[in-house]
Amino acid sequence: MRLRYSRWSGDRRLTPEFFKALLRIYNDLLLQVSGDVEEALRWMEQAGREYGFFDDKFGIEEFKKLLQEGGMVRPATGGGYEVTSRGERAIRKSALNDIFSTAEKGPSGDHRTPAAGAGQERLPESRPYQFGDRLSDLDVNTTLHNAVRRGGLDDLSLAEDDLAIHETEHLTNCSTVLLVDVSHSMILYGEDRITPAKRVALALAELITTQYPKDSLRVVLFGDDATEVPLRQLPYVTVGPYHTNTRAGLMLAQRLLAKDRQPNKQIFMITDGKPSCMWENGRLYKNAFGLDPRIVNKTLEQAGLCRRKGIEISTFMLAEHHELVGFVDRLTRINRGRAYFSDLEKLGSYVLVDYARNRKRRTK
């Protein structure tokens, strides 16, 4: 999503609402400048003067003190400030709140399988009690109905055959790799696509650690090659002078998922460009003009391998060129995954809602 700034019309006193608004602006600027605190504060000071949320009584210096007192920043070795671990957590939380504030309301849910069995989510349906069932899952209404139907109201008693138990959905854990394109096209033509991509990764990290603590999320950046990065480094990620090695990203994602024992495994890929390079015989083969069949076919092979391993690919495409759409369609058909042709405004909500509504079958 994009933040649009307007002149501050509320109370300028240091209320929780005012500080929360300032912190949201600061966190957004911090993402755009890849974690450079000094640069973010310079931008914020300029915006504060222009839009009226800083004045002679409360300015950037007072805001810096509040950040330091709140543990968001600390003095850096070479001067200035740097982000603390608490500040990084605040960025993730801010990203999650920003995305969910624009997402359509819907069930957040857990990761489900179609099979019923022992789990955490009750279903409306019930079944006869079996030895070993938990009495906490007793369907009281159906049980009483069975007792009345058997003996009537005058001789109400419970027998074992009257007992009914709620069915439950079997909930599964999930292992996810988020592939983020860091090729040069992510900042071409004056359009910043890398900041929303980072915001999505940060929001997913916060969602998983707070709502799905048994799930795992790994982040892989792909340009000329693919590299896994720790979640704490996400605010500092930048775009490089790279081509797009989608094949390398899918290969690394498969290796990472192979290490996890989660029953559900999936790849979320955020990209705005076509595959334009790959490693071959120790050398980087690249072709930025059109869709090179040699590169495309090798990339689609990896999509097929993912399908055979039970790994679903959800692709979030930030471009609408008909050739690129055609490539994503082919990749999605081969993998039997999903594709979304999204704009930057809806990218985050699409990813988070898709993650929360994941209803894949349990894989072996």
mmCIF file of C-alpha atoms in Angstrom, residues 86-295:
data_model
loop_
_atom_site.group_PDB
_atom_site.id
_atom_site.type_symbol
_atom_site.label_atom_id
_atom_site.label_comp_id
_atom_site.label_asym_id
_atom_site.label_seq_id
_atom_site.Cartn_x
_atom_site.Cartn_y
_atom_site.Cartn_z
ATOM 1 C CA ARG A 86 12.493 -3.331 19.344
ATOM 2 C CA GLY A 87 12.398 -0.848 16.489
ATOM 3 C CA GLU A 88 12.491 -3.681 13.955
ATOM 4 C CA ARG A 89 9.544 -5.315 15.716
ATOM 5 C CA ALA A 90 7.673 -2.008 15.560
ATOM 6 C CA ILE A 91 8.260 -1.884 11.787
ATOM 7 C CA ARG A 92 6.802 -5.388 11.374
ATOM 8 C CA LYS A 93 3.801 -4.539 13.524
ATOM 9 C CA SER A 94 3.220 -1.292 11.640
ATOM 10 C CA ALA A 95 3.361 -3.135 8.306
ATOM 11 C CA LEU A 96 0.805 -5.692 9.504
ATOM 12 C CA ASN A 97 -1.551 -3.005 10.817
ATOM 13 C CA ASP A 98 -1.280 -0.991 7.591
ATOM 14 C CA ILE A 99 -2.133 -3.995 5.436
ATOM 15 C CA PHE A 100 -5.005 -5.265 7.565
ATOM 16 C CA SER A 101 -6.499 -1.774 7.789
ATOM 17 C CA THR A 102 -7.103 -1.922 4.024
ATOM 18 C CA ALA A 103 -7.897 -5.623 3.679
ATOM 19 C CA GLU A 104 -11.466 -6.786 3.297
ATOM 20 C CA LYS A 105 -12.829 -8.334 6.455
ATOM 21 C CA GLY A 106 -12.969 -12.094 6.388
ATOM 22 C CA PRO A 107 -12.163 -15.123 8.483
ATOM 23 C CA SER A 108 -8.509 -15.216 9.393
ATOM 24 C CA GLY A 109 -8.802 -18.931 10.097
ATOM 25 C CA ASP A 110 -6.079 -21.470 10.560
ATOM 26 C CA HIS A 111 -4.431 -23.749 8.021
ATOM 27 C CA ARG A 112 -6.971 -26.468 7.370
ATOM 28 C CA THR A 113 -7.244 -29.784 5.616
ATOM 29 C CA PRO A 114 -10.518 -31.122 4.180
ATOM 30 C CA ALA A 115 -10.375 -34.180 6.502
ATOM 31 C CA ALA A 116 -12.199 -34.139 9.830
ATOM 32 C CA GLY A 117 -10.489 -35.405 12.949
ATOM 33 C CA ALA A 118 -8.849 -34.266 16.149
ATOM 34 C CA GLY A 119 -8.149 -30.573 15.972
ATOM 35 C CA GLN A 120 -8.897 -27.110 17.306
ATOM 36 C CA GLU A 121 -11.838 -25.950 15.191
ATOM 37 C CA ARG A 122 -15.349 -27.265 15.882
ATOM 38 C CA LEU A 123 -17.690 -28.053 13.011
ATOM 39 C CA PRO A 124 -21.513 -27.828 13.172
ATOM 40 C CA GLU A 125 -21.775 -31.549 12.373
ATOM 41 C CA SER A 126 -21.716 -34.178 15.108
ATOM 42 C CA ARG A 127 -21.220 -37.942 15.299
ATOM 43 C CA PRO A 128 -21.788 -40.717 17.873
ATOM 44 C CA TYR A 129 -19.395 -40.801 20.814
ATOM 45 C CA GLN A 130 -16.480 -43.238 20.545
ATOM 46 C CA PHE A 131 -14.179 -44.411 23.291
ATOM 47 C CA GLY A 132 -11.306 -41.956 23.655
ATOM 48 C CA ASP A 133 -13.231 -38.876 22.491
ATOM 49 C CA ARG A 134 -12.854 -35.763 24.622
ATOM 50 C CA LEU A 135 -15.960 -34.858 26.641
ATOM 51 C CA SER A 136 -15.074 -31.201 26.076
ATOM 52 C CA ASP A 137 -16.237 -31.755 22.475
ATOM 53 C CA LEU A 138 -19.664 -33.025 23.613
ATOM 54 C CA ASP A 139 -22.570 -31.782 21.489
ATOM 55 C CA VAL A 140 -25.019 -31.069 24.311
ATOM 56 C CA ASN A 141 -28.046 -30.260 22.153
ATOM 57 C CA THR A 142 -27.776 -33.406 20.015
ATOM 58 C CA THR A 143 -27.076 -35.556 23.100
ATOM 59 C CA LEU A 144 -30.212 -34.315 24.898
ATOM 60 C CA HIS A 145 -32.264 -34.702 21.730
ATOM 61 C CA ASN A 146 -31.157 -38.347 21.452
ATOM 62 C CA ALA A 147 -32.042 -38.985 25.110
ATOM 63 C CA VAL A 148 -35.517 -37.467 24.767
ATOM 64 C CA ARG A 149 -36.185 -39.363 21.557
ATOM 65 C CA ARG A 150 -35.172 -42.632 23.235
ATOM 66 C CA GLY A 151 -36.931 -42.333 26.619
ATOM 67 C CA GLY A 152 -39.213 -39.307 26.442
ATOM 68 C CA LEU A 153 -39.415 -36.384 28.853
ATOM 69 C CA ASP A 154 -41.014 -38.432 31.637
ATOM 70 C CA ASP A 155 -38.069 -40.803 31.922
ATOM 71 C CA LEU A 156 -35.096 -38.626 30.927
ATOM 72 C CA SER A 157 -31.768 -40.378 31.344
ATOM 73 C CA LEU A 158 -28.512 -40.555 29.473
ATOM 74 C CA ALA A 159 -27.115 -43.684 27.874
ATOM 75 C CA GLU A 160 -23.835 -44.103 26.053
ATOM 76 C CA ASP A 161 -25.629 -44.334 22.713
ATOM 77 C CA ASP A 162 -27.145 -40.868 23.304
ATOM 78 C CA LEU A 163 -23.793 -39.128 23.454
ATOM 79 C CA ALA A 164 -22.797 -37.072 20.398
ATOM 80 C CA ILE A 165 -19.472 -35.392 19.745
ATOM 81 C CA HIS A 166 -18.761 -32.322 17.615
ATOM 82 C CA GLU A 167 -16.665 -33.039 14.548
ATOM 83 C CA THR A 168 -13.489 -30.973 14.356
ATOM 84 C CA GLU A 169 -11.286 -29.864 11.515
ATOM 85 C CA HIS A 170 -7.765 -31.186 11.511
ATOM 86 C CA LEU A 171 -5.484 -28.159 11.641
ATOM 87 C CA THR A 172 -2.059 -28.322 10.048
ATOM 88 C CA ASN A 173 1.103 -26.306 10.282
ATOM 89 C CA CYS A 174 2.589 -24.627 7.251
ATOM 90 C CA SER A 175 6.063 -23.836 5.963
ATOM 91 C CA THR A 176 6.324 -20.868 3.634
ATOM 92 C CA VAL A 177 9.109 -19.368 1.535
ATOM 93 C CA LEU A 178 8.529 -15.805 0.356
ATOM 94 C CA LEU A 179 10.440 -15.055 -2.862
ATOM 95 C CA VAL A 180 11.037 -11.349 -3.409
ATOM 96 C CA ASP A 181 12.332 -10.014 -6.718
ATOM 97 C CA VAL A 182 15.214 -7.540 -6.135
ATOM 98 C CA SER A 183 16.113 -7.019 -9.785
ATOM 99 C CA HIS A 184 16.566 -3.510 -11.147
ATOM 100 C CA SER A 185 13.073 -3.464 -12.637
ATOM 101 C CA MET A 186 11.617 -3.167 -9.118
ATOM 102 C CA ILE A 187 12.522 0.547 -9.150
ATOM 103 C CA LEU A 188 12.317 1.330 -12.858
ATOM 104 C CA TYR A 189 10.237 4.185 -14.298
ATOM 105 C CA GLY A 190 9.966 5.964 -10.939
ATOM 106 C CA GLU A 191 7.775 3.243 -9.408
ATOM 107 C CA ASP A 192 8.918 1.923 -6.027
ATOM 108 C CA ARG A 193 7.894 -1.729 -5.900
ATOM 109 C CA ILE A 194 10.522 -3.011 -3.487
ATOM 110 C CA THR A 195 9.137 -1.103 -0.478
ATOM 111 C CA PRO A 196 5.663 -2.723 -0.739
ATOM 112 C CA ALA A 197 7.344 -6.101 -1.230
ATOM 113 C CA LYS A 198 9.373 -5.606 1.955
ATOM 114 C CA ARG A 199 6.266 -4.433 3.786
ATOM 115 C CA VAL A 200 4.465 -7.635 2.787
ATOM 116 C CA ALA A 201 7.345 -9.790 4.040
ATOM 117 C CA LEU A 202 7.462 -7.900 7.345
ATOM 118 C CA ALA A 203 3.698 -8.178 7.788
ATOM 119 C CA LEU A 204 3.787 -11.908 7.063
ATOM 120 C CA ALA A 205 6.553 -12.339 9.625
ATOM 121 C CA GLU A 206 4.514 -10.531 12.269
ATOM 122 C CA LEU A 207 1.346 -12.472 11.388
ATOM 123 C CA ILE A 208 3.090 -15.833 11.618
ATOM 124 C CA THR A 209 4.989 -15.164 14.838
ATOM 125 C CA THR A 210 1.875 -13.870 16.618
ATOM 126 C CA GLN A 211 -0.956 -15.942 15.129
ATOM 127 C CA TYR A 212 0.739 -19.078 13.780
ATOM 128 C CA PRO A 213 3.807 -19.579 15.994
ATOM 129 C CA LYS A 214 4.300 -23.189 14.842
ATOM 130 C CA ASP A 215 4.479 -22.142 11.191
ATOM 131 C CA SER A 216 7.754 -21.143 9.579
ATOM 132 C CA LEU A 217 8.569 -18.333 7.163
ATOM 133 C CA ARG A 218 11.783 -17.927 5.210
ATOM 134 C CA VAL A 219 12.595 -15.027 2.900
ATOM 135 C CA VAL A 220 14.587 -15.438 -0.299
ATOM 136 C CA LEU A 221 15.733 -12.547 -2.497
ATOM 137 C CA PHE A 222 16.385 -13.267 -6.152
ATOM 138 C CA GLY A 223 18.211 -11.176 -8.730
ATOM 139 C CA ASP A 224 21.151 -12.614 -10.658
ATOM 140 C CA ASP A 225 21.154 -15.341 -7.997
ATOM 141 C CA ALA A 226 19.038 -16.282 -4.974
ATOM 142 C CA THR A 227 19.929 -15.695 -1.324
ATOM 143 C CA GLU A 228 18.106 -16.368 1.921
ATOM 144 C CA VAL A 229 18.044 -13.382 4.289
ATOM 145 C CA PRO A 230 17.089 -13.302 7.988
ATOM 146 C CA LEU A 231 13.786 -11.611 8.767
ATOM 147 C CA ARG A 232 15.539 -8.955 10.833
ATOM 148 C CA GLN A 233 17.425 -7.766 7.725
ATOM 149 C CA LEU A 234 14.304 -7.089 5.683
ATOM 150 C CA PRO A 235 14.037 -3.353 6.408
ATOM 151 C CA TYR A 236 17.554 -2.917 5.015
ATOM 152 C CA VAL A 237 17.051 -4.795 1.716
ATOM 153 C CA THR A 238 17.764 -2.812 -1.452
ATOM 154 C CA VAL A 239 17.397 -3.403 -5.172
ATOM 155 C CA GLY A 240 20.580 -4.089 -7.146
ATOM 156 C CA PRO A 241 21.678 -3.886 -10.789
ATOM 157 C CA TYR A 242 20.409 -7.416 -11.320
ATOM 158 C CA HIS A 243 18.557 -9.461 -13.899
ATOM 159 C CA THR A 244 15.773 -11.814 -12.756
ATOM 160 C CA ASN A 245 16.814 -15.386 -11.954
ATOM 161 C CA THR A 246 13.418 -16.848 -11.073
ATOM 162 C CA ARG A 247 14.794 -20.359 -11.552
ATOM 163 C CA ALA A 248 17.424 -19.862 -8.832
ATOM 164 C CA GLY A 249 14.757 -18.547 -6.464
ATOM 165 C CA LEU A 250 12.543 -21.599 -6.950
ATOM 166 C CA MET A 251 15.495 -23.977 -6.566
ATOM 167 C CA LEU A 252 16.628 -22.411 -3.286
ATOM 168 C CA ALA A 253 13.048 -22.342 -1.980
ATOM 169 C CA GLN A 254 12.735 -26.083 -2.594
ATOM 170 C CA ARG A 255 15.978 -26.795 -0.734
ATOM 171 C CA LEU A 256 14.817 -24.754 2.249
ATOM 172 C CA LEU A 257 11.385 -26.386 2.344
ATOM 173 C CA ALA A 258 12.972 -29.833 2.184
ATOM 174 C CA LYS A 259 14.545 -29.150 5.593
ATOM 175 C CA ASP A 260 11.170 -28.515 7.251
ATOM 176 C CA ARG A 261 8.838 -31.247 8.495
ATOM 177 C CA GLN A 262 5.658 -29.205 8.190
ATOM 178 C CA PRO A 263 2.826 -31.041 6.380
ATOM 179 C CA ASN A 264 2.000 -28.047 4.169
ATOM 180 C CA LYS A 265 4.648 -26.323 2.073
ATOM 181 C CA GLN A 266 4.177 -23.337 -0.182
ATOM 182 C CA ILE A 267 6.002 -20.595 -2.066
ATOM 183 C CA PHE A 268 4.814 -17.000 -2.348
ATOM 184 C CA MET A 269 6.581 -15.199 -5.187
ATOM 185 C CA ILE A 270 6.392 -11.417 -5.637
ATOM 186 C CA THR A 271 7.800 -10.206 -8.942
ATOM 187 C CA ASP A 272 7.212 -7.628 -11.637
ATOM 188 C CA GLY A 273 9.484 -8.960 -14.345
ATOM 189 C CA LYS A 274 10.116 -11.894 -16.584
ATOM 190 C CA PRO A 275 12.837 -14.471 -15.929
ATOM 191 C CA SER A 276 15.837 -13.022 -17.719
ATOM 192 C CA CYS A 277 18.841 -15.025 -16.518
ATOM 193 C CA MET A 278 19.996 -18.361 -15.101
ATOM 194 C CA TRP A 279 23.177 -20.103 -14.084
ATOM 195 C CA GLU A 280 24.432 -22.616 -16.637
ATOM 196 C CA ASN A 281 27.758 -24.486 -16.472
ATOM 197 C CA GLY A 282 29.072 -22.070 -13.864
ATOM 198 C CA ARG A 283 28.269 -18.983 -15.934
ATOM 199 C CA LEU A 284 25.379 -16.550 -15.796
ATOM 200 C CA TYR A 285 23.399 -16.770 -19.018
ATOM 201 C CA LYS A 286 21.213 -13.667 -19.440
ATOM 202 C CA ASN A 287 18.873 -12.204 -21.995
ATOM 203 C CA ALA A 288 16.841 -9.122 -21.071
ATOM 204 C CA PHE A 289 15.061 -8.923 -24.458
ATOM 205 C CA GLY A 290 11.750 -10.743 -24.575
ATOM 206 C CA LEU A 291 11.081 -14.157 -23.104
ATOM 207 C CA ASP A 292 14.056 -16.361 -23.886
ATOM 208 C CA PRO A 293 12.731 -19.946 -24.407
ATOM 209 C CA ARG A 294 15.944 -21.348 -22.994
ATOM 210 C CA ILE A 295 15.452 -19.504 -19.688
#
